[in-house]
């Protein structure tokens, strides 16, 4: 049975329970789009280096299994010292017993999407599916048609989160090959401010595939600190799509940390729909073994006087592979755009690979845009210099790699996250 | 302290050092001079353990130990310091962190506990005053964006911190204006004592006006062809290297 046929069976199961809502309609048309598109192959330009063949090859089940193992895993492996609001999803479904809400943040809606669809129907229908398009994007269509549950965050006008909101997604493949399709919707209204951490874990002896879609709306003059932390062990595949829609005068600091992952594809899109936006997007990937990570980013400067700064850095060991594709689209109206982009990689082995592709498409004439990509090894001169002062090779390497990663670490405003990053660098080197 | 016997070395099959003999006793300052391409920088690289060079013959003994068998870090921990001709910029690593790591790794090698953070800072402050270092330099990334003079002063500052037994200075005067030269030389002179030895490699005599050597050696075609006292450097300043080249050719 082909993947699409299998998904069709799942979809018919959903459809049987569906109501006559606009939401059901959205899913219906998403499924039509998915059938039309099929799963993209490497002939598709956007998937040239990233092979989705595993979706056909591995018999995944859309399971919402909650094992005790996952809960134990959560309590043992996830930083509990950080005071935060927490929502936890295991295999795509909501684990309400692990929810934590700080009293100071009672004015902010932090709940699961399935209940928000009923309880906050207005907000849901105003934003859901409005930013992450399904047209031409098969995996978004697949998520929209077959999504399970996810986080719903609503920061009302003028409010600020007192503590970060941590959305944890755990893929537990300890019993079967699981397919998770979570869906998050984050709305930060006018003059509001929020800190959101998306934390991804995977474990278990079977394979898991997490196909997640995040929609983020940031209203006029609002700001968002947004972190993604991917620690994905075992046979885990992840397609992580995020669409951020920004009104004018918004400020966003986004950091993506991929610290482990057999197969990760991040699609991160920003659309600046107003003037004077600041969009900062940074990423760091630390890969070893046969790990593979692909960061596809796209920044749309649709209006004048916006600033974007992008820097992705990678450290690759063993036979790992990284892909970077950064597109900056400066629309005709977007005069006085400032856009910067860099991708820098250090290969610690002859067998590691990086495919990097910056893409600038500029339709306005008064703009400042730069981009650059480097792929190299740890330089021998700094290494020798340090050794000649009595610092042994392994310590010198660690200092140099920490220094390399520091650029990104300093963009992280939560010390607990920096600590996780440093620990991981220590472990991987 | 340092005993170099019949040292021969090459890089990529090209012979650079052709039998160097040199003995340096504690407290002595030896200047190695010579025309471009004589092998001066190769000698310093071989002493510090740069991997690009292959030693084909001879030996280097440092305090009775075979230096050539040691890794660059072990040479440093045993007390050999190389002041680089081109100090390396290391973005993201502060001079403070770098030196703390270097000192504590050396202490570990000697079986000592790491230095307490407060003791380290106090020690560093003393050395900074001694070397007339600007405080801001130590919190900045190592050598990053430093001027030529600042880089060289930072080398001498590192020397002061690491307190080597033997300091090799590779063309420390290159690229320095007269003020920077004086500052660097003052720093070096403050570190001179009866136990610490220096090998000062230079193309020009002017550095030796400030750091007065006990011995001057002329390196040519990978060998020491003439040795003398500080007056030899003066003579070279006046007469250049051609007369030495001629002497060598005639002797062959």
XYZ file of C-alpha atoms in Angstrom:
681
model
C 0.000 0.000 0.000
C 1.422 3.390 -0.920
C 1.898 6.041 1.724
C -0.866 8.198 0.318
C -3.277 5.236 0.331
C -2.353 4.497 3.926
C -2.878 8.128 4.875
C -6.166 8.052 3.038
C -7.355 5.310 5.357
C -6.343 7.420 8.345
C -8.015 10.425 6.833
C -11.270 8.563 6.252
C -11.219 7.576 9.890
C -11.027 11.264 10.858
C -13.573 12.245 8.281
C -16.124 9.831 9.738
C -16.031 11.818 12.992
C -15.757 15.258 11.416
C -18.336 17.966 11.958
C -19.422 20.520 9.354
C -16.981 23.178 10.600
C -14.656 25.367 8.571
C -11.858 23.413 10.229
C -13.141 20.149 8.717
C -13.287 21.921 5.370
C -9.651 23.027 5.730
C -8.619 19.456 6.394
C -10.648 18.200 3.491
C -9.014 20.566 1.002
C -5.568 19.922 2.508
C -6.031 16.242 1.847
C -7.035 16.955 -1.752
C -3.814 18.994 -2.091
C -1.734 16.190 -0.587
C -3.161 13.674 -3.021
C -2.460 16.045 -5.859
C 1.151 16.687 -4.804
C 2.234 13.322 -3.459
C 5.381 13.061 -1.318
C 8.114 15.144 -3.016
C 11.126 13.303 -4.398
C 14.700 14.561 -4.705
C 13.813 15.790 -8.192
C 11.921 18.571 -6.452
C 14.297 21.566 -6.147
C 13.376 22.140 -2.492
C 14.204 18.524 -1.648
C 17.321 18.045 -3.725
C 19.551 16.920 -0.843
C 16.844 15.700 1.503
C 15.342 12.378 0.670
C 11.854 11.664 1.985
C 11.977 8.075 0.745
C 11.753 6.854 4.342
C 8.095 7.885 4.440
C 7.364 5.123 1.928
C 9.917 2.677 3.233
C 9.044 2.594 6.921
C 5.607 1.324 7.982
C 4.704 4.191 10.337
C 1.530 4.157 12.376
C -0.349 7.267 13.316
C -0.247 6.184 16.919
C -1.015 8.381 19.871
C 0.433 5.921 22.296
C 1.371 7.255 25.730
C 3.726 4.966 27.525
C 4.949 5.365 31.080
C 8.423 5.321 29.525
C 7.726 8.634 27.830
C 6.580 10.281 31.049
C 9.592 8.918 32.889
C 11.806 10.079 30.064
C 10.285 13.524 30.348
C 10.801 13.855 34.068
C 14.356 12.540 33.890
C 15.695 14.268 30.821
C 14.082 17.601 30.607
C 15.365 20.585 32.500
C 13.015 21.028 35.411
C 15.041 23.724 37.135
C 13.898 26.415 34.742
C 10.754 28.041 36.065
C 8.347 27.930 33.164
C 4.894 27.222 31.816
C 4.788 23.780 30.302
C 2.742 21.847 27.791
C 3.738 18.298 26.912
C 2.736 16.228 23.909
C 3.642 12.608 23.562
C 3.401 11.159 20.086
C 1.387 14.157 19.041
C -1.282 13.952 21.709
C -1.698 16.093 24.774
C -0.433 14.792 28.125
C -2.507 16.991 30.416
C -1.003 15.579 33.624
C 2.338 17.202 32.815
C 0.957 20.698 32.234
C 2.344 23.482 34.420
C 1.061 27.025 34.426
C 2.670 29.708 36.577
C 0.111 31.865 38.433
C 1.829 35.017 37.147
C 0.918 33.929 33.623
C -2.755 33.228 34.317
C -3.760 35.989 31.894
C -2.199 34.174 28.971
C -3.970 31.313 27.248
C -1.697 28.281 27.303
C -3.574 25.169 26.331
C -3.893 22.442 23.721
C -5.167 23.189 20.259
C -8.006 20.652 20.313
C -9.647 22.302 23.297
C -8.860 25.827 22.064
C -10.752 25.069 18.851
C -13.923 24.828 20.960
C -13.153 27.143 23.893
C -11.547 29.934 21.856
C -13.269 29.332 18.533
C -12.993 32.966 17.356
C -9.270 33.238 17.814
C -8.771 29.750 16.415
C -10.673 30.364 13.218
C -9.124 33.811 12.788
C -5.589 32.413 12.728
C -5.559 28.678 12.096
C -4.269 27.762 8.641
C -3.915 31.402 7.658
C -0.106 31.509 7.597
C 1.196 28.043 6.870
C -0.075 27.458 3.401
C -0.844 23.959 2.165
C -0.679 24.946 -1.459
C 2.298 23.333 -3.117
C 3.711 22.122 0.206
C 2.875 18.460 0.550
C 3.989 17.964 4.144
C 2.007 20.992 5.325
C -1.006 19.577 3.533
C -0.373 16.244 5.206
C -0.165 17.867 8.627
C -3.244 20.001 8.099
C -5.292 17.040 6.921
C -4.141 14.637 9.606
C -2.847 16.692 12.539
C -3.495 15.363 16.009
C -3.107 18.101 18.586
C -0.605 20.708 19.652
C -0.116 23.878 21.606
C -2.306 26.928 21.507
C -0.689 30.040 22.947
C -2.524 33.328 22.990
C -0.843 36.374 24.496
C -3.487 39.121 24.710
C -2.792 42.715 23.741
C -0.236 44.407 25.993
C 0.504 41.280 28.056
C 3.906 39.750 28.644
C 4.838 36.249 29.632
C 6.454 36.313 33.055
C 8.081 32.926 32.450
C 8.947 31.089 29.258
C 6.386 28.753 27.738
C 7.950 25.392 26.975
C 6.182 23.203 24.460
C 7.669 19.729 24.577
C 7.058 17.155 21.890
C 8.220 13.652 22.624
C 8.305 10.942 20.006
C 8.212 7.629 21.800
C 9.095 4.802 19.458
C 9.607 2.222 22.155
C 6.821 -0.059 20.896
C 6.039 0.618 17.218
C 7.096 2.867 14.336
C 5.168 6.025 15.099
C 3.996 8.941 13.010
C 3.264 12.183 14.921
C 1.707 15.224 13.375
C 1.512 17.946 16.004
C 0.342 21.432 15.202
C 1.063 24.600 17.165
C -0.596 27.971 16.933
C 1.052 30.898 18.681
C -0.552 34.328 18.681
C 1.192 37.310 20.251
C -1.157 40.262 20.048
C -0.350 43.938 19.640
C 2.131 45.383 22.181
C 2.556 41.969 23.790
C 5.748 40.018 24.440
C 6.410 36.317 24.824
C 9.160 33.778 25.238
C 8.446 30.372 23.748
C 10.704 27.324 23.726
C 9.852 24.370 21.543
C 11.639 21.335 22.810
C 11.772 18.119 20.811
C 12.795 14.728 22.077
C 12.781 11.346 20.489
C 13.723 7.948 21.819
C 12.898 4.256 21.439
C 14.082 1.319 19.369
C 11.644 1.746 16.518
C 11.465 4.559 14.015
C 9.478 7.726 14.503
C 8.492 10.503 12.177
C 7.343 13.860 13.486
C 5.797 16.135 10.892
C 5.048 19.322 12.780
C 3.637 22.642 11.626
C 3.888 25.831 13.674
C 1.980 28.968 12.875
C 3.067 32.109 14.630
C 1.352 35.476 14.435
C 3.085 38.519 15.923
C 0.911 41.618 16.110
C 1.901 45.255 15.719
C 4.694 46.353 18.073
C 4.909 42.937 19.737
C 8.016 40.900 20.399
C 8.837 37.235 20.540
C 11.791 35.247 21.828
C 11.499 31.897 20.102
C 13.758 28.899 20.644
C 13.765 25.473 19.125
C 15.715 22.768 20.840
C 16.038 19.468 18.993
C 17.499 16.535 20.852
C 16.447 13.595 18.793
C 17.927 10.232 19.520
C 17.517 6.982 17.643
C 15.728 6.414 14.371
C 13.854 9.697 14.377
C 12.806 11.699 11.351
C 11.518 15.207 11.705
C 10.016 17.739 9.350
C 9.612 20.970 11.270
C 7.758 23.731 9.485
C 7.343 27.175 11.044
C 5.662 30.155 9.475
C 5.964 33.442 11.312
C 3.735 36.299 10.214
C 4.851 39.704 11.496
C 2.995 42.985 11.590
C 4.903 46.291 11.714
C 7.371 47.246 14.473
C 7.756 43.672 15.637
C 10.905 42.216 17.084
C 11.738 38.546 16.840
C 14.754 36.668 18.100
C 14.679 33.072 16.924
C 17.322 30.460 17.721
C 17.240 26.892 16.442
C 19.541 24.397 18.154
C 19.816 20.977 16.594
C 21.927 19.003 19.019
C 21.047 15.529 17.789
C 18.993 14.217 14.927
C 19.194 11.371 12.472
C 17.071 13.274 9.975
C 15.855 16.799 10.556
C 14.404 19.193 8.053
C 13.621 22.638 9.440
C 11.626 25.041 7.327
C 11.549 28.432 8.924
C 9.732 31.266 7.178
C 9.300 34.847 8.266
C 6.964 37.216 6.528
C 7.363 40.861 7.531
C 4.092 42.463 6.682
C 4.802 45.908 8.146
C 7.579 48.458 8.432
C 10.395 48.631 11.002
C 10.503 44.954 11.834
C 13.549 43.308 13.331
C 13.948 39.659 12.548
C 16.909 37.828 14.006
C 17.302 34.184 13.158
C 20.157 32.063 14.350
C 20.922 28.397 14.325
C 23.492 25.923 15.493
C 23.738 22.271 14.560
C 26.083 19.766 16.183
C 26.122 16.538 14.263
C 27.938 13.238 14.500
C 27.556 9.663 13.287
C 25.232 9.572 10.291
C 23.132 12.500 11.425
C 21.513 14.736 8.850
C 20.052 18.195 9.273
C 18.649 20.508 6.661
C 17.821 24.117 7.528
C 15.685 25.804 4.919
C 14.957 29.374 5.857
C 13.099 32.074 4.062
C 12.791 35.712 5.049
C 10.273 37.834 3.194
C 10.867 41.561 3.331
C 7.465 42.699 2.079
C 7.543 46.267 3.437
C 10.207 49.008 3.673
C 12.665 49.691 6.518
C 12.976 46.213 7.950
C 16.081 44.523 9.264
C 16.935 40.858 9.252
C 20.044 39.166 10.543
C 20.601 35.487 9.951
C 23.460 33.306 11.064
C 23.571 29.525 11.026
C 26.607 27.627 12.202
C 27.422 23.956 12.140
C 29.961 21.584 13.620
C 30.016 18.245 11.855
C 31.774 15.093 12.894
C 32.027 11.579 11.439
C 29.800 11.002 8.395
C 27.221 13.622 9.227
C 25.629 15.880 6.638
C 24.164 19.350 6.786
C 22.155 21.306 4.264
C 21.576 25.027 4.465
C 19.336 26.907 2.111
C 18.635 30.482 3.045
C 16.378 32.545 0.898
C 15.943 36.267 1.369
C 13.126 37.723 -0.678
C 13.059 41.499 -0.916
C 9.756 42.557 -2.434
C 9.335 45.479 -4.809
C 8.017 47.776 -2.046
C 10.660 46.863 0.501
C 13.021 49.821 0.072
C 15.688 50.450 2.734
C 15.825 46.782 3.567
C 18.853 45.602 5.531
C 19.362 41.876 5.307
C 22.355 39.846 6.401
C 22.925 36.159 6.095
C 25.816 33.868 6.951
C 26.287 30.134 7.107
C 29.525 28.841 8.603
C 30.540 25.244 9.022
C 33.402 23.373 10.602
C 34.016 19.847 9.462
C 35.863 17.685 11.953
C 36.138 14.733 9.600
C 36.914 14.105 5.950
C 33.646 12.253 5.584
C 31.293 14.992 6.759
C 29.396 16.955 4.123
C 27.774 20.360 3.864
C 25.593 21.625 1.055
C 25.016 25.307 1.471
C 23.060 27.625 -0.764
C 22.322 31.265 -0.080
C 19.601 32.748 -2.265
C 18.850 36.419 -2.551
C 15.955 37.608 -4.629
C 15.785 41.356 -4.655
C 13.101 43.360 -6.418
C 13.629 46.714 -4.674
C 16.555 48.935 -5.657
C 17.559 50.696 -2.437
C 18.595 47.835 -0.168
C 21.599 46.468 1.686
C 21.925 42.723 1.526
C 24.920 40.515 2.170
C 25.387 36.818 2.391
C 28.239 34.427 2.764
C 28.921 30.786 3.390
C 32.033 29.033 4.605
C 32.926 25.396 5.021
C 36.256 24.603 6.600
C 38.223 22.665 9.124
C 39.560 23.860 12.434
C 42.508 26.001 11.460
C 45.895 24.570 12.283
C 47.473 27.888 13.232
C 45.235 28.664 16.236
C 45.614 25.031 17.257
C 49.402 25.182 17.182
C 49.374 28.550 18.895
C 47.383 27.159 21.797
C 49.463 24.010 22.037
C 52.629 26.093 22.099
C 51.262 27.641 25.313
C 50.834 24.258 26.971
C 47.200 23.622 26.086
C 46.686 20.033 24.895
C 45.024 19.339 21.579
C 41.647 18.201 22.922
C 41.319 21.215 25.219
C 42.404 23.557 22.425
C 39.821 22.032 20.104
C 37.127 22.470 22.722
C 38.071 26.110 23.275
C 38.030 26.781 19.556
C 34.703 25.058 18.972
C 33.136 26.782 21.952
C 34.366 30.056 20.548
C 32.856 29.154 17.183
C 29.519 28.314 18.814
C 29.651 31.345 21.074
C 28.301 33.632 18.384
C 25.054 31.730 18.531
C 25.105 30.977 22.260
C 25.199 34.685 23.009
C 21.880 35.128 21.198
C 20.212 32.844 23.732
C 18.774 34.776 26.632
C 17.991 31.767 28.809
C 21.055 30.531 30.718
C 19.590 27.024 31.141
C 19.472 26.652 27.369
C 23.043 27.866 27.026
C 24.065 25.292 29.627
C 22.415 22.495 27.626
C 24.260 23.670 24.543
C 27.621 23.785 26.307
C 27.078 20.369 27.818
C 26.315 18.971 24.398
C 29.420 20.529 22.856
C 31.445 18.982 25.657
C 29.850 15.607 25.036
C 30.194 15.620 21.270
C 33.805 16.694 20.996
C 69.924 24.407 29.437
C 69.568 24.056 25.688
C 71.868 21.963 23.617
C 71.393 21.788 19.864
C 73.655 19.291 18.160
C 74.071 18.943 14.406
C 70.414 19.784 13.758
C 69.229 19.172 10.221
C 65.662 19.816 9.145
C 63.650 20.077 5.969
C 60.213 21.027 4.786
C 58.575 19.263 1.856
C 61.906 17.759 0.931
C 63.688 21.100 0.921
C 66.701 21.184 3.236
C 66.624 24.284 5.430
C 68.802 23.537 8.457
C 72.116 21.930 7.653
C 73.755 21.103 10.960
C 73.172 23.648 13.677
C 75.174 23.558 16.903
C 74.224 25.860 19.724
C 74.570 25.782 23.493
C 72.547 28.119 25.665
C 73.268 28.283 29.394
C 70.882 29.579 32.076
C 70.526 33.356 32.053
C 72.134 33.857 28.662
C 70.683 35.853 25.804
C 71.605 34.603 22.365
C 70.758 36.530 19.246
C 70.406 34.675 15.985
C 70.785 36.908 12.993
C 71.024 36.267 9.312
C 69.782 37.217 5.870
C 66.317 36.265 4.626
C 65.996 32.573 3.908
C 68.875 31.588 6.179
C 66.630 29.322 8.268
C 65.961 31.572 11.284
C 62.218 30.984 11.462
C 62.665 27.304 10.720
C 64.888 27.026 13.764
C 62.255 28.593 15.992
C 59.530 26.419 14.482
C 61.537 23.259 15.052
C 62.228 24.288 18.648
C 58.521 24.866 19.295
C 57.483 21.652 17.567
C 55.645 22.795 14.471
C 54.622 19.657 12.589
C 55.400 20.909 9.080
C 59.133 20.452 9.580
C 60.934 17.159 9.492
C 64.071 16.775 11.549
C 66.366 14.467 9.597
C 69.418 14.488 11.843
C 70.751 15.767 15.115
C 69.197 16.375 18.497
C 67.898 19.059 20.787
C 68.308 18.533 24.503
C 66.476 20.775 26.931
C 67.538 20.366 30.561
C 68.730 16.885 29.679
C 65.445 15.872 28.028
C 65.008 15.149 24.331
C 62.892 18.040 23.118
C 62.228 16.494 19.719
C 60.286 13.655 21.289
C 57.884 16.017 23.035
C 54.574 17.376 21.760
C 54.372 21.173 21.401
C 52.260 21.371 24.582
C 54.761 19.338 26.578
C 57.619 21.553 25.422
C 55.656 24.557 26.656
C 54.931 22.848 29.976
C 58.621 22.014 30.374
C 59.333 25.728 30.069
C 59.934 26.549 26.402
C 58.098 29.586 25.117
C 57.868 30.790 21.536
C 56.941 34.398 20.875
C 55.377 34.180 17.431
C 56.417 36.328 14.522
C 52.754 36.399 13.524
C 50.627 35.927 16.651
C 47.360 34.214 15.776
C 43.969 35.867 16.184
C 41.496 33.639 17.986
C 38.009 35.144 17.927
C 35.774 34.102 20.799
C 38.581 33.143 23.204
C 39.588 35.889 25.609
C 43.217 36.389 26.584
C 42.204 35.765 30.198
C 40.501 32.470 29.486
C 43.333 31.401 27.212
C 46.015 32.100 29.807
C 44.044 30.560 32.651
C 43.704 27.388 30.596
C 47.382 27.422 29.642
C 48.565 27.946 33.216
C 46.259 25.345 34.693
C 47.113 22.757 32.052
C 50.784 23.302 32.838
C 50.067 22.997 36.566
C 48.150 19.791 35.918
C 51.138 18.429 33.991
C 53.316 19.148 37.004
C 50.841 17.530 39.378
C 49.690 20.829 40.889
C 46.140 21.933 41.705
C 44.562 24.532 39.389
C 45.117 28.125 40.442
C 42.279 29.683 42.425
C 40.343 32.200 40.311
C 41.173 35.088 42.656
C 44.865 34.159 42.796
C 44.932 33.974 39.044
C 43.377 37.408 38.634
C 45.776 38.905 41.137
C 48.729 37.293 39.385
C 47.485 38.551 36.037
C 47.005 42.075 37.359
C 50.592 42.139 38.618
C 51.957 40.985 35.300
C 49.818 43.468 33.427
C 51.228 46.297 35.473
C 54.739 45.005 34.973
C 54.222 44.822 31.223
C 52.296 48.121 31.108
C 49.388 46.352 29.443
C 46.088 48.034 28.812
C 43.429 46.228 30.872
C 40.943 46.101 28.005
C 43.238 43.831 25.982
C 42.776 40.866 28.296
C 38.996 40.811 28.120
C 38.981 41.057 24.351
C 39.269 38.033 22.096
C 42.852 36.881 21.844
C 44.724 39.157 19.416
C 41.514 39.869 17.502
C 41.689 43.303 15.943
C 44.948 44.044 17.807
C 47.486 46.249 16.099
C 50.861 44.758 15.230
C 52.384 46.343 18.316
C 49.584 45.140 20.587
C 50.006 41.598 19.327
C 53.725 41.585 20.058
C 53.200 43.092 23.495
C 50.615 40.450 24.165
C 53.231 37.816 23.325
C 55.596 39.256 25.897
C 52.732 39.515 28.388
C 51.980 35.835 27.847
C 55.650 35.134 28.422
C 55.469 37.007 31.705
C 52.441 34.963 32.736
C 53.837 31.575 31.749
C 57.294 32.249 33.229
C 59.266 30.041 30.867
C 62.847 28.903 31.391
C 63.666 29.493 27.767
C 62.015 32.092 25.546
C 62.452 32.005 21.806
C 61.561 35.267 20.165
C 60.891 34.946 16.458
C 61.390 38.312 14.745
C 59.521 40.045 17.537
C 60.698 43.381 16.142
C 59.160 42.905 12.704
C 56.439 45.402 11.934
C 57.032 47.486 15.068
C 57.508 51.222 15.138
C 60.131 52.633 17.446
C 57.763 53.253 20.378
C 56.310 49.773 20.232
C 59.800 48.342 19.920
C 60.839 50.123 23.096
C 57.768 48.893 24.999
C 58.279 45.302 23.885
C 61.993 45.397 24.688
C 61.383 46.907 28.119
C 58.986 44.060 28.797
C 61.572 41.485 27.783
C 64.315 43.125 29.841
C 62.124 42.998 32.935
C 61.864 39.243 32.452
C 65.609 38.713 32.181
C 67.163 36.992 35.181
C 70.003 34.655 35.988
C 67.954 31.527 35.281
C 65.904 32.506 32.264
C 67.471 32.221 28.833
C 66.500 33.881 25.580
C 67.042 33.078 21.947
C 66.279 36.261 20.054
C 65.853 35.793 16.335
C 66.059 38.958 14.299
C 66.966 40.257 10.923
C 67.953 43.713 12.153
C 70.349 44.915 14.750
C 68.076 47.617 16.164
C 66.210 45.259 18.541
C 69.585 44.377 20.040
C 70.119 48.014 21.020
C 67.373 47.412 23.528
C 67.797 43.761 24.339
C 71.557 43.492 24.601
C 72.652 39.917 23.888
C 75.501 37.952 25.450
C 76.145 36.178 22.177
C 75.382 36.866 18.549
C 75.266 34.108 15.944
C 74.953 34.502 12.218
C 72.863 31.913 10.480
C 73.444 31.394 6.778
C 72.326 28.555 4.538
C 71.080 26.644 7.542
C 74.284 26.774 9.571
C 75.775 29.056 12.171
C 78.697 30.523 10.268
C 79.900 33.127 12.739
C 79.546 33.782 16.441
C 80.626 36.677 18.581
C 79.484 39.080 21.248
C 77.122 42.071 20.924
C 79.689 43.934 18.817
C 79.143 41.459 15.970
C 75.597 42.786 15.619
C 76.944 46.346 15.328
C 79.370 45.219 12.675
C 76.544 43.585 10.714
C 74.534 46.765 10.946
C 77.344 48.688 9.321
C 78.598 46.147 6.819
C 75.483 44.097 6.014
C 75.603 40.327 5.428
C 77.514 40.257 2.141
C 80.978 40.045 3.692
C 79.878 37.021 5.703
C 78.431 35.381 2.619
C 81.724 36.033 0.843
C 83.698 34.532 3.741
C 81.543 31.419 3.628
C 81.880 31.044 -0.127
C 85.663 31.516 0.107
C 85.973 28.897 2.815
C 84.210 26.333 0.638
